[in-house]
């Protein structure tokens, strides 16, 4: 909370991150799984000596190059850009705690990009053995990149012993590291099978369509087994309160988790039929349906995972608005505006102005006044005066497990209550 917030009226910064990040995460998992798929498929093509099979693998590698190295790279930069603007304190914490982790991941990322470029542009120019070796290098670089990033992502929800030691490895190998790695590995292989259908839909050779389709089918089977095993394990490794939230206690989280599970199964059933049962019937319409369904399933899961750690950026360490949990006691005495200097109206004693500053400091990151989470806010304060808002809402904000407690002194609490009363009476929704 040492930095000003980046707000887009009508759409929250969190939504900007989500739109970019979900696309990037889908691509990054596809890139890992498709790397293994292409390496295995080329090995089969070399052994069979079938040029049509080789052409299928070549077209699949082009798909990796276009999607991963271009769109994936752009959205990857987009994630860093948006999280630095929306949550600078959280981003700073992740960088400072895992600077060597990020450095290692970037090495693997460079290996991944160089390998796919060499792999694609050396078709029919080097020996089959060396070319396939480069394909395996690509997969290894992509998978090890996932291995590193998984530790940092899971740390945010389950920091474990890191909260006491602040040691790199305690945070990295946290309670959900291995469950998540198993689940995400499964997603990678599952998405490889789904994306392979895009190349298959353009294949004219029906025999190759059947052979490659069955390989894609095995990736789907192996992938969905790992996915559901991993995330059942993950579900039981997360804190009990978080687990309760998306297993019934919170309607939105429960629905999102249910939609992710159902859409994943529907995607698998359709993909299985058109890769293992009737692979020659695969066409572009079916492939696009599978791609859309898989994006929706993965999107709902990622929304669930991100929302599940609310009200924190890093559970039990940093709240969503950037205030450290260890700072709360001091700020409740000195006032939140003593820290959030960019919002502090130094030259105004008007309680409405001060209340707006307190709102900007700890509310607007999640409650945009025009759209994002605005309705729940206005529904709660409608018809209430400042005293009722203070006693019935602000005094017990964290009764909602997805909300942080009010942070600030009594004067700031009174000012925020007056500002919310003003909003309830003057802002039309």
Tab-separated table of C-alpha atoms in Angstrom:
chain	number	residue	atom	x	y	z
A	1	UNK	CA	0.000	0.000	0.000
A	2	UNK	CA	3.042	2.239	-0.365
A	3	UNK	CA	2.110	2.858	-3.995
A	4	UNK	CA	-0.914	4.540	-5.660
A	5	UNK	CA	-3.516	2.223	-7.131
A	6	UNK	CA	-4.155	1.829	-10.843
A	7	UNK	CA	-7.907	2.006	-11.337
A	8	UNK	CA	-9.928	1.768	-14.548
A	9	UNK	CA	-13.487	3.044	-13.929
A	10	UNK	CA	-15.992	0.359	-14.812
A	11	UNK	CA	-13.534	-2.561	-14.699
A	12	UNK	CA	-11.265	-3.423	-11.816
A	13	UNK	CA	-7.556	-3.988	-12.052
A	14	UNK	CA	-8.154	-7.546	-10.840
A	15	UNK	CA	-10.358	-8.194	-13.870
A	16	UNK	CA	-7.676	-6.813	-16.199
A	17	UNK	CA	-5.187	-9.242	-14.651
A	18	UNK	CA	-7.667	-12.113	-14.945
A	19	UNK	CA	-8.457	-11.537	-18.622
A	20	UNK	CA	-4.767	-11.531	-19.521
A	21	UNK	CA	-3.605	-14.158	-17.043
A	22	UNK	CA	-6.178	-16.856	-17.815
A	23	UNK	CA	-5.279	-16.702	-21.512
A	24	UNK	CA	-1.578	-16.839	-20.675
A	25	UNK	CA	-1.951	-19.720	-18.212
A	26	UNK	CA	-3.940	-21.716	-20.770
A	27	UNK	CA	-1.213	-21.124	-23.375
A	28	UNK	CA	1.626	-21.935	-20.987
A	29	UNK	CA	0.052	-25.254	-19.993
A	30	UNK	CA	-0.671	-26.045	-23.639
A	31	UNK	CA	2.983	-25.301	-24.474
A	32	UNK	CA	4.233	-27.787	-21.882
A	33	UNK	CA	1.874	-30.600	-22.829
A	34	UNK	CA	2.195	-30.050	-26.569
A	35	UNK	CA	5.973	-30.203	-26.187
A	36	UNK	CA	5.728	-33.762	-24.912
A	37	UNK	CA	3.071	-34.628	-27.504
A	38	UNK	CA	5.233	-33.432	-30.408
A	39	UNK	CA	8.357	-35.197	-29.128
A	40	UNK	CA	6.486	-38.502	-28.740
A	41	UNK	CA	4.630	-38.095	-32.050
A	42	UNK	CA	7.852	-37.390	-33.963
A	43	UNK	CA	9.440	-40.480	-32.457
A	44	UNK	CA	6.496	-42.544	-33.710
A	45	UNK	CA	6.719	-40.877	-37.150
A	46	UNK	CA	10.458	-41.631	-37.404
A	47	UNK	CA	9.922	-45.283	-36.512
A	48	UNK	CA	7.056	-45.675	-38.980
A	49	UNK	CA	8.779	-43.717	-41.774
A	50	UNK	CA	5.410	-42.179	-42.671
A	51	UNK	CA	5.877	-38.716	-44.264
A	52	UNK	CA	2.250	-37.771	-43.662
A	53	UNK	CA	2.751	-38.426	-39.959
A	54	UNK	CA	5.858	-36.238	-40.072
A	55	UNK	CA	3.817	-33.474	-41.718
A	56	UNK	CA	1.274	-33.735	-38.884
A	57	UNK	CA	4.032	-33.299	-36.305
A	58	UNK	CA	5.523	-30.396	-38.260
A	59	UNK	CA	2.164	-28.608	-38.332
A	60	UNK	CA	1.784	-29.258	-34.607
A	61	UNK	CA	5.165	-27.633	-33.959
A	62	UNK	CA	4.026	-24.606	-35.979
A	63	UNK	CA	1.019	-24.347	-33.657
A	64	UNK	CA	3.364	-24.288	-30.653
A	65	UNK	CA	5.538	-21.618	-32.243
A	66	UNK	CA	2.634	-19.349	-33.169
A	67	UNK	CA	0.683	-19.692	-29.930
A	68	UNK	CA	3.415	-20.111	-27.323
A	69	UNK	CA	6.299	-18.034	-28.638
A	70	UNK	CA	4.120	-15.139	-29.812
A	71	UNK	CA	0.807	-14.915	-27.929
A	72	UNK	CA	2.205	-16.646	-24.850
A	73	UNK	CA	5.219	-14.341	-24.690
A	74	UNK	CA	3.069	-11.218	-25.117
A	75	UNK	CA	0.576	-12.224	-22.434
A	76	UNK	CA	3.464	-13.212	-20.149
A	77	UNK	CA	4.827	-9.677	-20.334
A	78	UNK	CA	1.235	-8.486	-19.876
A	79	UNK	CA	0.970	-10.335	-16.555
A	80	UNK	CA	4.048	-8.594	-15.166
A	81	UNK	CA	2.802	-5.239	-16.417
A	82	UNK	CA	-0.695	-5.579	-14.944
A	83	UNK	CA	0.229	-7.104	-11.569
A	84	UNK	CA	2.880	-4.428	-11.044
A	85	UNK	CA	0.227	-1.747	-11.627
A	86	UNK	CA	-2.624	-3.364	-9.705
A	87	UNK	CA	-0.712	-4.959	-6.818
A	88	UNK	CA	2.751	-3.386	-6.623
A	89	UNK	CA	3.313	-4.435	-3.008
A	90	UNK	CA	2.367	-8.045	-3.709
A	91	UNK	CA	4.502	-8.127	-6.855
A	92	UNK	CA	7.448	-6.655	-4.971
A	93	UNK	CA	7.107	-9.313	-2.283
A	94	UNK	CA	7.070	-12.151	-4.825
A	95	UNK	CA	10.128	-10.746	-6.592
A	96	UNK	CA	12.161	-10.132	-3.444
A	97	UNK	CA	11.355	-13.501	-1.870
A	98	UNK	CA	11.873	-15.512	-5.059
A	99	UNK	CA	14.370	-13.528	-7.087
A	100	UNK	CA	16.550	-16.602	-7.670
A	101	UNK	CA	13.493	-18.684	-8.485
A	102	UNK	CA	12.484	-16.204	-11.165
A	103	UNK	CA	16.066	-16.094	-12.469
A	104	UNK	CA	16.108	-19.890	-12.852
A	105	UNK	CA	12.670	-19.847	-14.500
A	106	UNK	CA	13.847	-17.268	-17.026
A	107	UNK	CA	16.772	-19.549	-17.945
A	108	UNK	CA	14.334	-22.370	-18.637
A	109	UNK	CA	12.107	-19.962	-20.575
A	110	UNK	CA	15.042	-18.973	-22.816
A	111	UNK	CA	15.833	-22.671	-23.369
A	112	UNK	CA	12.164	-23.237	-24.260
A	113	UNK	CA	12.011	-20.394	-26.804
A	114	UNK	CA	15.372	-21.184	-28.411
A	115	UNK	CA	14.513	-24.872	-28.625
A	116	UNK	CA	11.153	-24.354	-30.357
A	117	UNK	CA	12.717	-21.946	-32.851
A	118	UNK	CA	15.513	-24.405	-33.656
A	119	UNK	CA	13.050	-27.293	-33.720
A	120	UNK	CA	10.680	-25.691	-36.206
A	121	UNK	CA	13.252	-24.138	-38.526
A	122	UNK	CA	15.441	-27.265	-38.805
A	123	UNK	CA	12.790	-29.626	-40.149
A	124	UNK	CA	14.427	-31.756	-42.907
A	125	UNK	CA	17.762	-29.940	-42.345
A	126	UNK	CA	19.285	-32.047	-39.550
A	127	UNK	CA	19.231	-35.729	-38.672
A	128	UNK	CA	15.995	-37.177	-37.303
A	129	UNK	CA	17.739	-38.160	-34.077
A	130	UNK	CA	19.097	-34.672	-33.416
A	131	UNK	CA	15.816	-33.029	-34.384
A	132	UNK	CA	13.868	-35.196	-31.967
A	133	UNK	CA	16.470	-34.434	-29.279
A	134	UNK	CA	15.752	-30.707	-29.723
A	135	UNK	CA	12.041	-31.469	-29.320
A	136	UNK	CA	12.742	-33.160	-25.995
A	137	UNK	CA	14.877	-30.176	-24.953
A	138	UNK	CA	11.903	-27.924	-25.622
A	139	UNK	CA	9.629	-30.060	-23.457
A	140	UNK	CA	12.191	-30.216	-20.636
A	141	UNK	CA	12.645	-26.427	-20.646
A	142	UNK	CA	8.886	-25.822	-20.712
A	143	UNK	CA	8.158	-28.342	-17.948
A	144	UNK	CA	10.921	-27.094	-15.652
A	145	UNK	CA	9.563	-23.585	-16.096
A	146	UNK	CA	6.234	-24.903	-14.774
A	147	UNK	CA	8.018	-26.652	-11.895
A	148	UNK	CA	9.482	-23.319	-10.740
A	149	UNK	CA	6.419	-21.115	-11.241
A	150	UNK	CA	4.193	-23.670	-9.498
A	151	UNK	CA	6.155	-23.185	-6.279
A	152	UNK	CA	5.655	-19.423	-6.344
A	153	UNK	CA	1.966	-19.539	-7.257
A	154	UNK	CA	1.070	-22.126	-4.604
A	155	UNK	CA	3.049	-20.176	-2.000
A	156	UNK	CA	0.487	-17.356	-2.192
A	157	UNK	CA	-2.320	-19.621	-0.961
A	158	UNK	CA	-0.340	-21.876	1.389
A	159	UNK	CA	2.894	-20.171	2.523
A	160	UNK	CA	3.320	-22.792	5.260
A	161	UNK	CA	6.437	-22.517	7.443
A	162	UNK	CA	7.622	-19.513	5.407
A	163	UNK	CA	5.463	-17.327	7.662
A	164	UNK	CA	7.853	-18.183	10.509
A	165	UNK	CA	11.179	-18.636	8.735
A	166	UNK	CA	10.875	-16.534	5.529
A	167	UNK	CA	13.166	-19.179	4.027
A	168	UNK	CA	13.059	-19.705	0.246
A	169	UNK	CA	12.572	-23.463	0.340
A	170	UNK	CA	9.921	-23.348	3.087
A	171	UNK	CA	7.810	-21.121	0.883
A	172	UNK	CA	8.616	-22.936	-2.342
A	173	UNK	CA	7.895	-26.492	-1.166
A	174	UNK	CA	4.717	-25.431	0.578
A	175	UNK	CA	1.791	-27.738	1.529
A	176	UNK	CA	0.122	-27.515	-1.912
A	177	UNK	CA	3.263	-27.603	-4.087
A	178	UNK	CA	3.176	-31.290	-5.065
A	179	UNK	CA	-0.627	-31.635	-5.301
A	180	UNK	CA	-0.725	-28.623	-7.614
A	181	UNK	CA	2.221	-29.881	-9.694
A	182	UNK	CA	0.455	-33.196	-10.274
A	183	UNK	CA	-2.794	-31.446	-11.192
A	184	UNK	CA	-1.161	-28.893	-13.477
A	185	UNK	CA	0.887	-31.610	-15.184
A	186	UNK	CA	-2.381	-33.356	-15.919
A	187	UNK	CA	-3.853	-30.141	-17.340
A	188	UNK	CA	-0.802	-29.793	-19.603
A	189	UNK	CA	-1.240	-33.261	-21.078
A	190	UNK	CA	-5.012	-32.867	-21.324
A	191	UNK	CA	-4.676	-29.576	-23.216
A	192	UNK	CA	-2.115	-31.153	-25.546
A	193	UNK	CA	-4.758	-33.685	-26.544
A	194	UNK	CA	-7.335	-30.919	-27.028
A	195	UNK	CA	-5.064	-28.652	-29.090
A	196	UNK	CA	-3.877	-31.596	-31.197
A	197	UNK	CA	-7.457	-31.861	-32.490
A	198	UNK	CA	-6.992	-28.452	-34.121
A	199	UNK	CA	-4.231	-29.859	-36.357
A	200	UNK	CA	-6.106	-33.126	-36.804
A	201	UNK	CA	-9.181	-31.322	-38.093
A	202	UNK	CA	-7.209	-30.195	-41.168
A	203	UNK	CA	-5.662	-33.599	-41.923
A	204	UNK	CA	-6.755	-35.202	-45.200
A	205	UNK	CA	-5.067	-38.572	-44.650
A	206	UNK	CA	-7.647	-40.575	-42.677
A	207	UNK	CA	-5.138	-43.192	-41.509
A	208	UNK	CA	-2.901	-40.522	-39.971
A	209	UNK	CA	-5.965	-38.834	-38.531
A	210	UNK	CA	-6.832	-42.089	-36.781
A	211	UNK	CA	-3.284	-42.840	-35.559
A	212	UNK	CA	-2.541	-39.312	-34.338
A	213	UNK	CA	-6.060	-39.020	-32.951
A	214	UNK	CA	-5.518	-42.057	-30.750
A	215	UNK	CA	-2.243	-40.599	-29.476
A	216	UNK	CA	-4.147	-37.423	-28.600
A	217	UNK	CA	-6.756	-39.607	-26.905
A	218	UNK	CA	-4.157	-41.237	-24.675
A	219	UNK	CA	-2.893	-37.803	-23.683
A	220	UNK	CA	-6.478	-36.874	-22.789
A	221	UNK	CA	-6.937	-40.000	-20.654
A	222	UNK	CA	-3.599	-39.679	-18.875
A	223	UNK	CA	-4.135	-35.947	-18.459
A	224	UNK	CA	-7.611	-36.063	-16.940
A	225	UNK	CA	-6.599	-38.802	-14.489
A	226	UNK	CA	-3.631	-36.748	-13.272
A	227	UNK	CA	-5.724	-33.558	-13.209
A	228	UNK	CA	-8.464	-34.896	-10.965
A	229	UNK	CA	-6.076	-36.880	-8.742
A	230	UNK	CA	-3.899	-33.797	-8.299
A	231	UNK	CA	-6.720	-31.456	-7.511
A	232	UNK	CA	-8.439	-33.874	-5.145
A	233	UNK	CA	-5.104	-33.982	-3.319
A	234	UNK	CA	-4.846	-30.165	-3.549
A	235	UNK	CA	-8.396	-29.752	-2.224
A	236	UNK	CA	-7.457	-31.706	0.891
A	237	UNK	CA	-4.126	-29.906	1.377
A	238	UNK	CA	-5.479	-26.336	1.489
A	239	UNK	CA	-6.631	-24.675	4.753
A	240	UNK	CA	-10.006	-25.918	6.016
A	241	UNK	CA	-11.643	-22.480	5.821
A	242	UNK	CA	-10.633	-22.057	2.185
A	243	UNK	CA	-11.877	-25.549	1.356
A	244	UNK	CA	-15.233	-24.834	3.001
A	245	UNK	CA	-15.620	-21.651	0.943
A	246	UNK	CA	-15.710	-23.436	-2.409
A	247	UNK	CA	-17.448	-26.558	-1.127
A	248	UNK	CA	-20.613	-24.741	-0.111
A	249	UNK	CA	-19.856	-21.842	2.249
A	250	UNK	CA	-19.415	-19.284	-0.544
A	251	UNK	CA	-21.877	-19.464	-3.444
A	252	UNK	CA	-19.614	-17.897	-6.085
A	253	UNK	CA	-16.606	-20.073	-5.263
A	254	UNK	CA	-18.758	-23.181	-5.019
A	255	UNK	CA	-20.367	-22.526	-8.405
A	256	UNK	CA	-17.035	-21.746	-10.083
A	257	UNK	CA	-15.434	-24.931	-8.760
A	258	UNK	CA	-18.476	-26.971	-9.821
A	259	UNK	CA	-18.469	-25.441	-13.313
A	260	UNK	CA	-14.741	-26.157	-13.702
A	261	UNK	CA	-15.224	-29.816	-12.755
A	262	UNK	CA	-18.301	-30.324	-14.943
A	263	UNK	CA	-16.853	-28.573	-18.001
A	264	UNK	CA	-13.640	-30.569	-17.664
A	265	UNK	CA	-15.579	-33.831	-17.765
A	266	UNK	CA	-17.760	-32.695	-20.697
A	267	UNK	CA	-14.649	-31.648	-22.638
A	268	UNK	CA	-13.012	-35.001	-21.965
A	269	UNK	CA	-16.055	-37.021	-23.079
A	270	UNK	CA	-16.399	-35.137	-26.384
A	271	UNK	CA	-12.652	-35.214	-27.049
A	272	UNK	CA	-12.416	-38.913	-26.185
A	273	UNK	CA	-15.185	-39.796	-28.634
A	274	UNK	CA	-13.576	-37.867	-31.506
A	275	UNK	CA	-10.016	-39.066	-30.865
A	276	UNK	CA	-10.411	-42.675	-29.732
A	277	UNK	CA	-13.796	-43.809	-31.034
A	278	UNK	CA	-14.397	-41.930	-34.305
A	279	UNK	CA	-11.141	-40.004	-34.934
A	280	UNK	CA	-11.827	-39.734	-38.668
A	281	UNK	CA	-14.899	-37.608	-37.880
A	282	UNK	CA	-12.831	-34.864	-36.234
A	283	UNK	CA	-13.435	-31.466	-37.869
A	284	UNK	CA	-12.786	-27.796	-37.181
A	285	UNK	CA	-16.190	-27.243	-35.537
A	286	UNK	CA	-15.634	-30.015	-32.975
A	287	UNK	CA	-12.081	-28.798	-32.370
A	288	UNK	CA	-13.213	-25.219	-31.721
A	289	UNK	CA	-15.914	-26.445	-29.348
A	290	UNK	CA	-13.281	-28.385	-27.418
A	291	UNK	CA	-10.958	-25.374	-27.280
A	292	UNK	CA	-13.746	-23.126	-25.960
A	293	UNK	CA	-14.888	-25.685	-23.375
A	294	UNK	CA	-11.337	-26.262	-22.138
A	295	UNK	CA	-10.756	-22.494	-21.846
A	296	UNK	CA	-13.966	-22.133	-19.818
A	297	UNK	CA	-13.115	-25.067	-17.546
A	298	UNK	CA	-9.601	-23.824	-16.900
A	299	UNK	CA	-10.855	-20.243	-16.492
A	300	UNK	CA	-13.362	-21.239	-13.826
A	301	UNK	CA	-10.677	-23.177	-11.960
A	302	UNK	CA	-8.219	-20.269	-12.062
A	303	UNK	CA	-10.917	-17.854	-10.857
A	304	UNK	CA	-11.643	-20.277	-7.989
A	305	UNK	CA	-7.974	-20.584	-7.048
A	306	UNK	CA	-7.366	-16.830	-7.158
A	307	UNK	CA	-10.532	-15.914	-5.280
A	308	UNK	CA	-10.016	-18.678	-2.708
A	309	UNK	CA	-7.080	-16.861	-1.090
A	310	UNK	CA	-9.063	-13.677	-0.540
A	311	UNK	CA	-8.789	-11.461	1.447
A	312	UNK	CA	-5.062	-11.998	0.971
A	313	UNK	CA	-2.467	-11.623	-1.764
A	314	UNK	CA	-0.295	-13.936	0.359
A	315	UNK	CA	-2.354	-15.782	2.959
A	316	UNK	CA	-1.794	-14.650	6.563
A	317	UNK	CA	0.910	-12.213	5.397
A	318	UNK	CA	-0.432	-9.514	3.051
A	319	UNK	CA	-4.016	-8.397	2.466
A	320	UNK	CA	-5.455	-7.724	-0.988
A	321	UNK	CA	-4.988	-3.967	-0.565
A	322	UNK	CA	-1.278	-4.408	0.188
A	323	UNK	CA	-1.333	-3.938	3.979
A	324	UNK	CA	0.772	-6.461	5.872
A	325	UNK	CA	-1.022	-8.383	8.603
A	326	UNK	CA	1.823	-7.452	10.954
A	327	UNK	CA	1.079	-3.738	10.395
A	328	UNK	CA	-2.583	-3.856	11.412
A	329	UNK	CA	-2.132	-3.182	15.139
A	330	UNK	CA	0.056	-0.123	14.503
A	331	UNK	CA	-2.236	1.260	11.789
A	332	UNK	CA	-5.287	0.812	14.000
A	333	UNK	CA	-3.565	3.182	16.399
A	334	UNK	CA	-1.901	5.642	13.992
A	335	UNK	CA	-4.449	5.472	11.191
A	336	UNK	CA	-4.170	3.879	7.761
A	337	UNK	CA	-3.597	7.275	6.131
A	338	UNK	CA	-0.341	7.592	8.088
A	339	UNK	CA	0.999	4.871	5.770
A	340	UNK	CA	-1.027	5.446	2.608
A	341	UNK	CA	0.408	8.885	1.982
A	342	UNK	CA	-0.695	9.052	-1.653
A	343	UNK	CA	-4.331	8.997	-0.514
A	344	UNK	CA	-3.925	11.241	2.539
A	345	UNK	CA	-5.897	14.538	2.143
A	346	UNK	CA	-3.445	16.543	4.248
A	347	UNK	CA	-5.136	19.896	3.650
A	348	UNK	CA	-8.736	18.855	4.311
A	349	UNK	CA	-10.595	18.095	7.518
A	350	UNK	CA	-13.869	17.400	5.705
A	351	UNK	CA	-14.916	13.919	6.952
A	352	UNK	CA	-16.365	13.049	3.527
A	353	UNK	CA	-13.016	13.812	1.886
A	354	UNK	CA	-11.162	11.834	4.566
A	355	UNK	CA	-13.674	8.991	4.204
A	356	UNK	CA	-13.088	8.888	0.461
A	357	UNK	CA	-9.340	8.682	1.119
A	358	UNK	CA	-9.850	5.754	3.515
A	359	UNK	CA	-12.090	4.078	0.907
A	360	UNK	CA	-9.380	4.514	-1.741
A	361	UNK	CA	-6.776	3.112	0.633
A	362	UNK	CA	-8.492	-0.164	1.468
A	363	UNK	CA	-11.791	-0.667	-0.384
A	364	UNK	CA	-11.559	0.446	-4.006
A	365	UNK	CA	-9.078	-2.284	-4.943
A	366	UNK	CA	-12.005	-4.731	-4.761
A	367	UNK	CA	-15.079	-2.457	-4.934
A	368	UNK	CA	-15.179	-0.240	-7.989
A	369	UNK	CA	-17.933	2.359	-7.618
A	370	UNK	CA	-19.203	1.863	-11.154
A	371	UNK	CA	-19.166	-1.862	-11.859
A	372	UNK	CA	-16.851	-4.427	-10.281
A	373	UNK	CA	-18.311	-5.569	-6.937
A	374	UNK	CA	-20.287	-2.312	-6.769
A	375	UNK	CA	-23.702	-3.946	-6.391
A	376	UNK	CA	-22.886	-5.854	-3.159
A	377	UNK	CA	-21.486	-2.650	-1.689
A	378	UNK	CA	-24.514	-0.513	-2.530
A	379	UNK	CA	-26.968	-3.241	-1.558
A	380	UNK	CA	-25.400	-3.395	1.895
A	381	UNK	CA	-25.371	0.352	2.598
A	382	UNK	CA	-28.716	1.221	0.996
A	383	UNK	CA	-30.917	3.192	3.418
A	384	UNK	CA	-28.370	3.072	6.252
A	385	UNK	CA	-27.011	6.019	8.210
A	386	UNK	CA	-23.368	6.348	9.210
A	387	UNK	CA	-23.877	4.961	12.727
A	388	UNK	CA	-25.544	1.827	11.392
A	389	UNK	CA	-22.872	1.398	8.712
A	390	UNK	CA	-20.170	1.653	11.351
A	391	UNK	CA	-21.752	-0.738	13.854
A	392	UNK	CA	-23.323	-3.255	11.466
A	393	UNK	CA	-20.723	-3.349	8.676
A	394	UNK	CA	-17.351	-1.801	9.476
A	395	UNK	CA	-17.060	-3.287	12.968
A	396	UNK	CA	-17.389	-6.810	11.559
A	397	UNK	CA	-16.073	-6.644	7.988
A	398	UNK	CA	-14.043	-9.826	8.376
A	399	UNK	CA	-17.145	-11.799	9.354
A	400	UNK	CA	-17.166	-12.397	5.612
A	401	UNK	CA	-14.175	-14.755	5.108
A	402	UNK	CA	-13.346	-13.076	1.778
A	403	UNK	CA	-13.072	-9.610	3.388
A	404	UNK	CA	-10.201	-8.148	5.442
A	405	UNK	CA	-10.959	-6.370	8.734
A	406	UNK	CA	-11.314	-2.605	8.780
A	407	UNK	CA	-7.853	-1.114	9.265
A	408	UNK	CA	-7.503	2.367	10.738
A	409	UNK	CA	-8.321	4.418	13.807
A	410	UNK	CA	-11.768	5.440	15.080
A	411	UNK	CA	-11.653	8.813	13.361
A	412	UNK	CA	-11.031	7.130	10.000
A	413	UNK	CA	-13.759	4.585	10.676
A	414	UNK	CA	-16.238	7.389	11.388
A	415	UNK	CA	-15.140	9.222	8.225
A	416	UNK	CA	-15.520	6.095	6.075
A	417	UNK	CA	-18.998	5.477	7.520
A	418	UNK	CA	-20.031	9.048	6.630
A	419	UNK	CA	-18.619	8.636	3.112
A	420	UNK	CA	-20.493	5.360	2.604
A	421	UNK	CA	-23.705	7.003	3.828
A	422	UNK	CA	-23.071	9.774	1.300
A	423	UNK	CA	-22.575	7.187	-1.476
A	424	UNK	CA	-25.766	5.388	-0.541
A	425	UNK	CA	-27.775	8.577	-0.818
A	426	UNK	CA	-26.113	10.254	-3.793
A	427	UNK	CA	-24.734	7.626	-6.165
A	428	UNK	CA	-27.275	5.961	-8.424
A	429	UNK	CA	-26.747	2.311	-9.245
